[in-house]
Short mmCIF file of C-alpha atoms in Angstrom, two decimals:
data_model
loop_
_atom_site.label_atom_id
_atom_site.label_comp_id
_atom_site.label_asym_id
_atom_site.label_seq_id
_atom_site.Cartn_x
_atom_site.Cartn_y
_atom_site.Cartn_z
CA UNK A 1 26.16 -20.81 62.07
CA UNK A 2 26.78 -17.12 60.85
CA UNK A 3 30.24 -18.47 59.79
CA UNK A 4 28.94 -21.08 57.70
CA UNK A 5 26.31 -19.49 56.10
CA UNK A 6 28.66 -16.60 55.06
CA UNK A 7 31.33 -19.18 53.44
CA UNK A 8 28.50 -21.12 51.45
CA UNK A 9 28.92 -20.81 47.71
CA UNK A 10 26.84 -18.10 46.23
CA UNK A 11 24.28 -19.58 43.92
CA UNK A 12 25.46 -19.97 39.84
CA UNK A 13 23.72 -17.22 37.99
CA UNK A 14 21.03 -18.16 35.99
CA UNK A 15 21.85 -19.53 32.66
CA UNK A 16 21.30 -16.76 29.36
CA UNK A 17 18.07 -17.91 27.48
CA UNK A 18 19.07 -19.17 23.86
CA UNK A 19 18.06 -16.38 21.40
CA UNK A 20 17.58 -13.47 23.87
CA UNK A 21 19.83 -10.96 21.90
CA UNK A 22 18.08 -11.52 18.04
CA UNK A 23 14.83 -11.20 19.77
CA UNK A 24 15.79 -8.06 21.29
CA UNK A 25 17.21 -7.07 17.56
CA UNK A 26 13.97 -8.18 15.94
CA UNK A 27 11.71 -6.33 18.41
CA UNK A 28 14.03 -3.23 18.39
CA UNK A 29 13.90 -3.46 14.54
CA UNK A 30 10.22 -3.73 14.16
CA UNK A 31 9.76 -0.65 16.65
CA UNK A 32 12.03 1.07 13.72
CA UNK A 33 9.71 -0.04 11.12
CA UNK A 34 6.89 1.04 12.90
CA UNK A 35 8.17 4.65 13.95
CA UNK A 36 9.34 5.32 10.58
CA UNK A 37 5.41 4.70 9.22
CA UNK A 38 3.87 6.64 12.55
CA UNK A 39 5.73 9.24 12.19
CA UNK A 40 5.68 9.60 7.91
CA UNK A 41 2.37 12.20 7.78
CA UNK A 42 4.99 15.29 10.30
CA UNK A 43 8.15 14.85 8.05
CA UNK A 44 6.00 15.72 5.47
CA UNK A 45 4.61 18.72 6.75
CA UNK A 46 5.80 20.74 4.35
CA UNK A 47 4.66 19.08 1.41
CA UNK A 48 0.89 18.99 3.00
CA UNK A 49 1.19 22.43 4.12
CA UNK A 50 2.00 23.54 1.05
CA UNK A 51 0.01 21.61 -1.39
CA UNK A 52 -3.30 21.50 0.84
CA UNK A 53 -2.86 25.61 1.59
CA UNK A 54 -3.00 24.72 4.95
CA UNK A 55 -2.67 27.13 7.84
CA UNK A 56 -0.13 26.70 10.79
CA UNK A 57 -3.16 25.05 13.08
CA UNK A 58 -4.95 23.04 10.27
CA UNK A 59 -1.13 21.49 9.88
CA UNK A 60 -0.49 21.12 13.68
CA UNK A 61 -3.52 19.19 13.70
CA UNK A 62 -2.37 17.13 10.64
CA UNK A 63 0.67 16.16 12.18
CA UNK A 64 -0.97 14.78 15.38
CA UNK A 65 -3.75 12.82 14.18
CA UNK A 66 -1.31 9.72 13.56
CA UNK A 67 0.51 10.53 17.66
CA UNK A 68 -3.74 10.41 19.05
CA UNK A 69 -4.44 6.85 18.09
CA UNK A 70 -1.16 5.40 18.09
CA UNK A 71 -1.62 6.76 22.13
CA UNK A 72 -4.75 5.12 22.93
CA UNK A 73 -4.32 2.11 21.03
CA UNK A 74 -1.22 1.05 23.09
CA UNK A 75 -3.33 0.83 25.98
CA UNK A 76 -5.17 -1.85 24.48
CA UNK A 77 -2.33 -3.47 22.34
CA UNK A 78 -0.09 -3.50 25.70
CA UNK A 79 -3.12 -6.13 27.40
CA UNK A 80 -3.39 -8.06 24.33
CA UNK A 81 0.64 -8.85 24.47
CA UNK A 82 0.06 -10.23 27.60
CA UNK A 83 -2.35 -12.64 25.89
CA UNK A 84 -0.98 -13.15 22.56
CA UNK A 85 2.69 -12.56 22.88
CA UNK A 86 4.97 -10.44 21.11
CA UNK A 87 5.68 -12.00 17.78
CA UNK A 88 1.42 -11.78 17.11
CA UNK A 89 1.33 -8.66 18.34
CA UNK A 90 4.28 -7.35 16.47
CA UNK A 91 2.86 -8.83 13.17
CA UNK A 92 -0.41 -7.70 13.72
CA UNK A 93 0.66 -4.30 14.33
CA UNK A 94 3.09 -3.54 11.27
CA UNK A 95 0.95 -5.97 9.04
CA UNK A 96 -2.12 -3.10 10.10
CA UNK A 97 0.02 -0.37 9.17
CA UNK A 98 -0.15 -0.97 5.65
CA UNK A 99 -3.19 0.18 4.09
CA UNK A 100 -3.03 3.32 6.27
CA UNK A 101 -0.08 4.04 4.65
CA UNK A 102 -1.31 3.59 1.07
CA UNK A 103 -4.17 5.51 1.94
CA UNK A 104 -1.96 8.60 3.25
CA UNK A 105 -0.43 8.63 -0.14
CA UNK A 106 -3.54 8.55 -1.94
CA UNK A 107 -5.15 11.33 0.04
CA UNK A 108 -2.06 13.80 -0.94
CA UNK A 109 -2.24 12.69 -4.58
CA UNK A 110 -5.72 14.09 -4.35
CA UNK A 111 -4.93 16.87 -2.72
CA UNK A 112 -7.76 15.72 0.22
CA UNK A 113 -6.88 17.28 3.64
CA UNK A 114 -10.13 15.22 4.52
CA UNK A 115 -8.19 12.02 3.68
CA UNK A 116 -4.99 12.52 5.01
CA UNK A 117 -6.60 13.42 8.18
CA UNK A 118 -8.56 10.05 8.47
CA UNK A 119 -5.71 7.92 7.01
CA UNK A 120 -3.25 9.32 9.06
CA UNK A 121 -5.64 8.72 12.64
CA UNK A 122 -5.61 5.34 11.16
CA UNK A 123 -1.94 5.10 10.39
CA UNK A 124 -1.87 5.42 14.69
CA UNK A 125 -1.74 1.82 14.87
CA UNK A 126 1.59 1.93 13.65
CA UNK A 127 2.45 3.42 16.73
CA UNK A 128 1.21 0.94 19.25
CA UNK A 129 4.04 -0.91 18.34
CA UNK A 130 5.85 -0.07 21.57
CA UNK A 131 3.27 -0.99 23.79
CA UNK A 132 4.16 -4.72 22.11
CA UNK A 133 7.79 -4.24 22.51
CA UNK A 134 8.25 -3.45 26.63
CA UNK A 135 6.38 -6.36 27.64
CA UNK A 136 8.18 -8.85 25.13
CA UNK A 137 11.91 -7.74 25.73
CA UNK A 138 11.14 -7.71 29.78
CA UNK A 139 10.20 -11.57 29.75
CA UNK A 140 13.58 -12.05 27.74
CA UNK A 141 15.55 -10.33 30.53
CA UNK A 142 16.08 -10.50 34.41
CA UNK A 143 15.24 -7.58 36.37
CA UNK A 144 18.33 -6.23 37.10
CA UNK A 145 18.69 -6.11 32.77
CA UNK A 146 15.77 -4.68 32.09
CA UNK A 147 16.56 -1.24 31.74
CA UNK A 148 19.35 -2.05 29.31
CA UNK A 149 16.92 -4.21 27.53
CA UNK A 150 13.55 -2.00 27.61
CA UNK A 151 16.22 1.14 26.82
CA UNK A 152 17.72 -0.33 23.72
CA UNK A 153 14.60 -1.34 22.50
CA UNK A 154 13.39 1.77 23.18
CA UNK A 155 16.25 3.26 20.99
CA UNK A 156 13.67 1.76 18.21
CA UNK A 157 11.92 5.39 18.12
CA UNK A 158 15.17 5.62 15.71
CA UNK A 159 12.21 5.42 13.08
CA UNK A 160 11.56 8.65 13.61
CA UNK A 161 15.03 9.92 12.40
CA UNK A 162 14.94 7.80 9.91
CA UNK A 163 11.39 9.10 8.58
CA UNK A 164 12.74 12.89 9.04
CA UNK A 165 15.34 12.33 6.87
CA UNK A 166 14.77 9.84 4.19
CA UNK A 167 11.37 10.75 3.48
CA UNK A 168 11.79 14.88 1.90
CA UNK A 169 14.61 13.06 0.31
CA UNK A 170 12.84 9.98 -1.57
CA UNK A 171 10.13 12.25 -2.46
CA UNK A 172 12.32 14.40 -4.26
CA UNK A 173 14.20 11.49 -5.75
CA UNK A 174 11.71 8.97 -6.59
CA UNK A 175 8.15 10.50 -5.76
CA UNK A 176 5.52 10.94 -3.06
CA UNK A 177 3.74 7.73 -4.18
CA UNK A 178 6.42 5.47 -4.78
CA UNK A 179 8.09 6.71 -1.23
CA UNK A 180 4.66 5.27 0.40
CA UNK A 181 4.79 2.28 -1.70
CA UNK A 182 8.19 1.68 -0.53
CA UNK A 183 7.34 2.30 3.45
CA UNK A 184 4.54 0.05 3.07
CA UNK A 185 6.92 -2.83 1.49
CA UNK A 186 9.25 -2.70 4.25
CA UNK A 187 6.67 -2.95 7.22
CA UNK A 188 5.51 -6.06 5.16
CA UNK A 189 9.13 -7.51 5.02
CA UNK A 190 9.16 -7.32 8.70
CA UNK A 191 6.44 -8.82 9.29
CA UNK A 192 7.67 -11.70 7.88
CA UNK A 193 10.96 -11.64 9.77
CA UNK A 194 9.34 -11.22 12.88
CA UNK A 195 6.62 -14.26 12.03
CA UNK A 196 9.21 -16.53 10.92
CA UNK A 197 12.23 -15.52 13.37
CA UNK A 198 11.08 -14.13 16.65
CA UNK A 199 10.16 -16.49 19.51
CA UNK A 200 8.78 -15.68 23.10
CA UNK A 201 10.37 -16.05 26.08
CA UNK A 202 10.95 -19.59 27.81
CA UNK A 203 9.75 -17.63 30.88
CA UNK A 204 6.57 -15.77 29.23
CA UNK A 205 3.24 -17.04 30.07
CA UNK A 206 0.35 -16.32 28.39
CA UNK A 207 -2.32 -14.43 30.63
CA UNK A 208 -6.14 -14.86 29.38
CA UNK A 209 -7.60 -12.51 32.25
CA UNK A 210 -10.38 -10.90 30.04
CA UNK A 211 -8.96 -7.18 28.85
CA UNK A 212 -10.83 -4.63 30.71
CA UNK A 213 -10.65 -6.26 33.59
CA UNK A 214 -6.76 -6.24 33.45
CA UNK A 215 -6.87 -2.40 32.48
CA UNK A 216 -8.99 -1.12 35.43
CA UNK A 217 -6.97 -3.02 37.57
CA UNK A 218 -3.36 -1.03 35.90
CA UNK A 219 -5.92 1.42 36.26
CA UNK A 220 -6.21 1.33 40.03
CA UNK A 221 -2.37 0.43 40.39
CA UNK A 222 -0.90 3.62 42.43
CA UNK A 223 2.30 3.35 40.39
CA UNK A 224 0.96 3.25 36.80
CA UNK A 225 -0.73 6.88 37.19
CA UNK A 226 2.79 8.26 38.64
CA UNK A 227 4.53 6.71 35.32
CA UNK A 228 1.96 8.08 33.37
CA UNK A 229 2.83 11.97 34.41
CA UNK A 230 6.51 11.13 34.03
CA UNK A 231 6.44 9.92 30.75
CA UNK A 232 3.55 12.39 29.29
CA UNK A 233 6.50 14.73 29.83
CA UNK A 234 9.51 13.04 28.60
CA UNK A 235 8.81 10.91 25.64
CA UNK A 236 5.71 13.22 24.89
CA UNK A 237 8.10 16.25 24.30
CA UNK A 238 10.21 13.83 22.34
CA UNK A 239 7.01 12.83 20.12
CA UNK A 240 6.09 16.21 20.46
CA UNK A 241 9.90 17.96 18.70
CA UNK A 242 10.17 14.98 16.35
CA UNK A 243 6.66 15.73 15.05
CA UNK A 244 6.37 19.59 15.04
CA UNK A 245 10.04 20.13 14.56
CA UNK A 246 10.55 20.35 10.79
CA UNK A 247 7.56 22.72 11.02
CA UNK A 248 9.60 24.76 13.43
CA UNK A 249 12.44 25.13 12.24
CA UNK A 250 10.84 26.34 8.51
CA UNK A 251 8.80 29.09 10.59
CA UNK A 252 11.98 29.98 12.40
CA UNK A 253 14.82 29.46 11.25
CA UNK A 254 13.94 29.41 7.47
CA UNK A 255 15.00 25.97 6.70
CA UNK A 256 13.70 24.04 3.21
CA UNK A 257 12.05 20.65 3.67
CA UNK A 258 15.53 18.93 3.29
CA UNK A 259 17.24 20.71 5.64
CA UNK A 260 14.64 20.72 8.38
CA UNK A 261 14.02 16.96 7.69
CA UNK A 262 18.22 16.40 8.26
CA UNK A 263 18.08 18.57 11.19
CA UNK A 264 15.18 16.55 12.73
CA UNK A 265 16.63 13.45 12.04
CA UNK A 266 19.53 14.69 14.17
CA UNK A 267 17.57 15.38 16.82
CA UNK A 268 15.66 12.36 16.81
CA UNK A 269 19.10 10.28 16.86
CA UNK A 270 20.30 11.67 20.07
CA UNK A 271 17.35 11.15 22.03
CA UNK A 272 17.76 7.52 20.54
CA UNK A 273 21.59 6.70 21.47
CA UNK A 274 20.27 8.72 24.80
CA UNK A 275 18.16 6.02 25.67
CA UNK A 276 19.65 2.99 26.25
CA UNK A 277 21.97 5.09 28.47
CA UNK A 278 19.57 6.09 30.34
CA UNK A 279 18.20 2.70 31.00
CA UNK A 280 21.56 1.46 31.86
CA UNK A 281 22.18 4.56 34.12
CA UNK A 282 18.78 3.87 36.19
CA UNK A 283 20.07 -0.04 36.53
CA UNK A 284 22.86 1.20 37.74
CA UNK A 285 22.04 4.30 40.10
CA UNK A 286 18.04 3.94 40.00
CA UNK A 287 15.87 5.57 38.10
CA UNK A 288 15.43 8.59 40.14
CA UNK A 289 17.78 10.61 39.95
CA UNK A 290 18.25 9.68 35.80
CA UNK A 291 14.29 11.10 35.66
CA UNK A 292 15.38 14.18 37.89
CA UNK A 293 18.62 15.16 35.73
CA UNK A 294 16.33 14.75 32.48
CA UNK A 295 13.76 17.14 33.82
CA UNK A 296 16.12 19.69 35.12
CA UNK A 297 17.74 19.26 31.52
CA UNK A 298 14.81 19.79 29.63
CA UNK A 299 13.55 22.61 31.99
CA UNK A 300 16.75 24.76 30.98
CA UNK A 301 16.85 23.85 27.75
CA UNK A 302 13.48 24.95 26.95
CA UNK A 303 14.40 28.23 28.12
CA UNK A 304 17.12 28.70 26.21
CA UNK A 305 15.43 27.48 22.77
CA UNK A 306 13.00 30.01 23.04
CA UNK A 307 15.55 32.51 23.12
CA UNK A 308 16.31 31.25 19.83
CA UNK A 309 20.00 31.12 19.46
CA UNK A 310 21.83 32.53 16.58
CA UNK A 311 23.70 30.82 14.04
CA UNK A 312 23.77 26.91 13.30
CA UNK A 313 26.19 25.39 15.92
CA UNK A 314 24.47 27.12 19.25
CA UNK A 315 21.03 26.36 17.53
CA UNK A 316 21.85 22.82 17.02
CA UNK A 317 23.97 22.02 20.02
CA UNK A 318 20.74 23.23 21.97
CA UNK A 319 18.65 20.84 20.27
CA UNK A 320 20.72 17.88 20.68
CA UNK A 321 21.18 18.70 23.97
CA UNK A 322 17.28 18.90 24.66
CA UNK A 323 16.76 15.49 22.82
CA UNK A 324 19.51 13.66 24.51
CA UNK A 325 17.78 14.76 27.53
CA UNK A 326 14.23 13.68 26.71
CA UNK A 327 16.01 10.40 25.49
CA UNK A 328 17.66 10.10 28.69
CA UNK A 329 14.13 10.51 30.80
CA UNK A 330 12.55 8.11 28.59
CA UNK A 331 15.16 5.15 29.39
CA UNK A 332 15.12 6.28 33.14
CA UNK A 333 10.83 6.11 33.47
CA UNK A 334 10.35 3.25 31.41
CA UNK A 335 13.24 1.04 33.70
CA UNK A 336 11.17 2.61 36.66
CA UNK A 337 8.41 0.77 35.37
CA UNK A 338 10.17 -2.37 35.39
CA UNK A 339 11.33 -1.97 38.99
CA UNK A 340 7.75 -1.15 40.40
CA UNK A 341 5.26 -3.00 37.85
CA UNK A 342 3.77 -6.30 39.88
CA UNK A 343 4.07 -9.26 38.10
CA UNK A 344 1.86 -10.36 35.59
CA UNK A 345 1.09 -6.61 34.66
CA UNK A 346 4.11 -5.23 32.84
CA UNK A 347 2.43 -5.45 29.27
CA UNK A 348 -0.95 -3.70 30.76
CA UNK A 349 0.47 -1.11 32.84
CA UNK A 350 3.06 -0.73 30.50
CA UNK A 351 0.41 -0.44 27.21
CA UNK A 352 -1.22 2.56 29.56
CA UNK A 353 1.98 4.02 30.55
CA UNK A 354 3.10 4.33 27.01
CA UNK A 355 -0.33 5.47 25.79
CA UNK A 356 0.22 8.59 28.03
CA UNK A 357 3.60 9.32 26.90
CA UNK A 358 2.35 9.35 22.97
CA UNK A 359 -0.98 11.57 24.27
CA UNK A 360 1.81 14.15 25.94
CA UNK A 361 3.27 14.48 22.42
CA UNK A 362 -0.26 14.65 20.92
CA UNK A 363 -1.31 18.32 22.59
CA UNK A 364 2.11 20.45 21.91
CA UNK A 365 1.41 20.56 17.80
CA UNK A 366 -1.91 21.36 18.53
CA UNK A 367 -0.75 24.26 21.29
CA UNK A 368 2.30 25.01 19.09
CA UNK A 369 0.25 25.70 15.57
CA UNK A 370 -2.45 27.47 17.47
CA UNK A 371 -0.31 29.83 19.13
CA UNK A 372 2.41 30.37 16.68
CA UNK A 373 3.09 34.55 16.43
CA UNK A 374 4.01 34.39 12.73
CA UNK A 375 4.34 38.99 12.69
CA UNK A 376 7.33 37.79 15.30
CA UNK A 377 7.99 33.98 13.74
CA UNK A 378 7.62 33.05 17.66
CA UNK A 379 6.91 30.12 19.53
CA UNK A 380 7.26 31.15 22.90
CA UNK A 381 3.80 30.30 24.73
CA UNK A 382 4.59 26.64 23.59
CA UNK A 383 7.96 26.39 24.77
CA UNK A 384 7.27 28.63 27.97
CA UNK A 385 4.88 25.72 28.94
CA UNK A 386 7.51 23.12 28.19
CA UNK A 387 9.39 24.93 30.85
CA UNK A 388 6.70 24.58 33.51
CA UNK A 389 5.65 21.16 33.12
CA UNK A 390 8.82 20.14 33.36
CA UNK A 391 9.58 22.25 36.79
CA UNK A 392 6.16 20.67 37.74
CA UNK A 393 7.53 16.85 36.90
CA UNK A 394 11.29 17.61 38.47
CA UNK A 395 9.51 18.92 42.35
CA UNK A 396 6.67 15.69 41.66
CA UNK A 397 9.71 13.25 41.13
CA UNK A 398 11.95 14.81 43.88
CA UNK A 399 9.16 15.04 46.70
CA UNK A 400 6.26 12.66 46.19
CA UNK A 401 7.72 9.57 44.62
CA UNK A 402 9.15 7.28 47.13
CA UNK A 403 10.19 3.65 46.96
CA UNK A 404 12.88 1.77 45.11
CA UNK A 405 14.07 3.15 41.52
CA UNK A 406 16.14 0.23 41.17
CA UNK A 407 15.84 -3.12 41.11
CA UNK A 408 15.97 -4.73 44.60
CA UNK A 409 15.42 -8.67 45.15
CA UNK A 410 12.37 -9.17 47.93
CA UNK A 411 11.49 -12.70 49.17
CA UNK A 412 8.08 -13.36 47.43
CA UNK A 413 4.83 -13.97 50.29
#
C-alpha cells in the first residue's frame, strides 16, 4: 500500500489564471501613481518651509499630515476591497486623490499653511492605495507566490522616488501649479486604465460581512496585532526617511532642494528593488529570519547615520544600505501576513496591518522636527530611538513569535 501510494503520479499543478501578470502590473502601477501624489506635500518641504517661514516642527508636522490619514484610511479601504474588489477600490482611491491635489497647489499659491495642512490630511487617501493592492494581487496568486506577488507590488512605494525627484525638478522647470496639474492628470489616466483593463481574480469572492464587524474581528485576530508592531517599524521608518529625508539632509548635510530630492529618490529606490527580494527570500526561507536580518540591519545602521559620516560615498552608501534594509523587512512582514492571515481576512487584516505601518512613519517627522538641535545641526534623539525600536522588534521577532513564516499546505477541517 505504502509502495503504491508513493509511485502514484503527483497531481498537475494548477493551471496560471489568464491575465495574472498585467493585473499585477496595473495594481503595482496604480500603487506608483498613488505614492507619487501621497507623498508630493515632503518633497516639497523646502519650498513650504521656505515660502510659509515655517519652523523645523511646523514643517515636520506639514510633512505628516498626508502619512496620518493615508494610515487610518487603509484600515477601512482594506475591508471595503474585500467587498468591492480591487479595480473599484483602486479607481475610487486615485480618482479621490485629485482634488486634494489641486487643493495642495492652491494653498501654496496662497501662501496658506492653514490650507496645505487640510489639503494635504486630505491628500491621505492617496495613500490607502496599498491597503487595495495586498488583498487584490493575493487572490491572483497561490500561497506559495504570494510573497513574490505582494513584494513586487509592494515595490509600487517606487512613487515615492519618483515624487523626490521629479517634483523640485518640474517646479523649477515648469512651475509649482502646473507640476500639481500634471500629478493630478496622471492619477486620472490611471484610473481609466485600471477601470477599463484590470479584472479580479477567477478565485476572488466578494465578502458582504458588514465592515466593523469584519475589523473587530482582524481586531481580535492574535496575528494581526504581531504584524502590526513589525511593520510600524519597517515600512514606518521607510515612510518615515522618504518623508523627512530631504528635510534632513538640507539641515545636515547642506544639500539644495534638487540635490536632497535626487538623493531621496535614491533612497527610496533601494528600499523598492529591496522588496520584492525580500518577499521572494521569505517564500523561500520564511519570513523570519528575512524580518530578523532587516531589524538587525536597520538597528546598526541607525547607529552609524547618526554618527553622520563624512563625505558623499560613506554618507550615501549608509543610506542605501538602511533603505534596502527597511525594503527588505517590508517584503519579509507583509509575506508573513500571507502565510498566517485566515481566509477570507487578508484584505481586513491586511487594511489594519498596513494602517500601522503608515502611522509608524507618521510620529518620526513629528519627533524628528521637534527635537532637531539646529546650534549642533543634530538629529540624534530621533535616530537614537530608531535604534531601540528596532532592538525592541529584532528580541520580539526572535523570542515571542512562533509558528510557520512560510507557507505550509494543512488539510482544511
Amino acid at each position: 500500500m505504502a509502495g503504491s501510494a508513493a509511485s502514484a503520479p503527483s497531481a498537475p499543478a494548477p493551471p496560471i489564471p489568464a491575465g495574472r501578470t498585467l493585473n499585477l502590473v496595473l495594481a503595482t502601477s496604480a500603487s506608483v501613481v498613488g505614492f507619487w501624489a501621497w507623498n508630493s506635500v515632503a518633497t516639497l518641504g523646502s519650498f513650504y518651509t521656505q515660502n510659509l517661514q515655517l519652523n523645523p516642527a511646523a514643517t515636520g508636522v506639514l510633512v505628516a499630515m498626508p502619512v496620518f490619514v493615508g494610515s487610518l484610511g487603509r484600515i477601512v479601504v482594506g475591508t471595503l476591497t474585500d467587498r468591492h474588489g480591487g479595480r473599484v477600490m483602486f479607481t475610487f482611491v486615485l480618482l479621490a486623490s485629485i482634488l486634494p491635489i489641486l487643493l495642495v497647489s492652491v494653498g501654496g499659491l496662497l501662501n496658506s499653511f492653514a490650507l496645505v495642512l487640510g489639503a494635504g490630511l486630505v491628500l491621505g487617501v492617496a495613500g490607502t492605495v496599498f491597503a487595495v493592492g495586498i488583498p487584490f494581487v493575493s487572490a491572483w496568486y497561490e500561497p506559495s507566490r504570494r510573497g513574490f506577488a505582494t513584494g513586487v507590488f509592494g515595490a509600487g512605494m517606487g512613487g515615492t522616488a519618483l515624487a523626490a525627484f521629479l517634483n523640485p525638478r518640474l517646479v523649477a522647470a515648469i512651475g509649482y501649479f502646473p507640476t500639481h496639474l500634471l500629478i493630478a492628470g496622471i492619477l486620472a489616466v490611471m484610473a481609466a486604465l485600471v477601470w477599463f483593463l484590470m479584472k479580479e481574480s477567477p478565485g476572488w469572492t466578494r465578502s458582504n460581512a458588514p465592515v466593523l464587524p469584519k475589523l473587530l474581528d482582524a481586531a481580535k485576530t492574535p496575528v494581526t496585532w504581531k504584524m502590526c508592531f513589525l511593520y510600524a517599524v519597517v515600512f514606518g521608518g521607510f515612510v518615515s526617511f522618504a518623508t523627512y529625508l530631504p528635510t534632513y539632509l538640507r539641515d545636515v548635510y547642506s544639500f539644495d532642494p534638487s540635490g536632497a530630492g535626487a538623493r531621496t529618490a535614491g533612497f527610496a529606490l533601494a528600499a523598492v528593488l529591496a522588496r520584492p527580494v525580500g518577499g521572494v527570500l521569505a517564500d523561500k526561507f520564511g519570513s523570519k529570519p528575512v524580518v530578523l536580518t532587516s531589524l538587525a540591519g536597520v538597528a546598526v545602521l541607525a547607529w552609524v547615520v547618526n554618527l553622520r559620516p563624512d563625505g558623499e560615498v560613506p554618507a550615501g552608501l549608509t543610506f542605501v544600505a538602511m533603505a534596502a534594509a527597511l525594503g527588505l523587512g517590508t517584503g519579509g512582514v507583509f509575506a508573513w501576513v500571507g502565510v498566517l492571515a485566515p481566509a477570507g481576512k487578508v484584505g481586513s487584516i491586511s487594511g489594519v496591518v498596513s494602517a500601522a505601518g503608515g502611522l509608524g512613519g507618521y510620529f518620526p517627522p513629528l519627533v524628528m522636527g521637534a527635537t532637531y538641535d539646529a546650534a549642533t545641526r543634530s538629529y540624534s534623539i530621533g535616530l537614537l530611538l530608531l535604534v531601540a525600536t528596532a532592538l525592541v522588534a529584532l528580541v520580539f521577532t526572535a523570542v515571542v513569535l512562533r509558528g510557520p513564516s512560510k507557507t505550509v499546505h494543512v488539510a482544511k477541517a
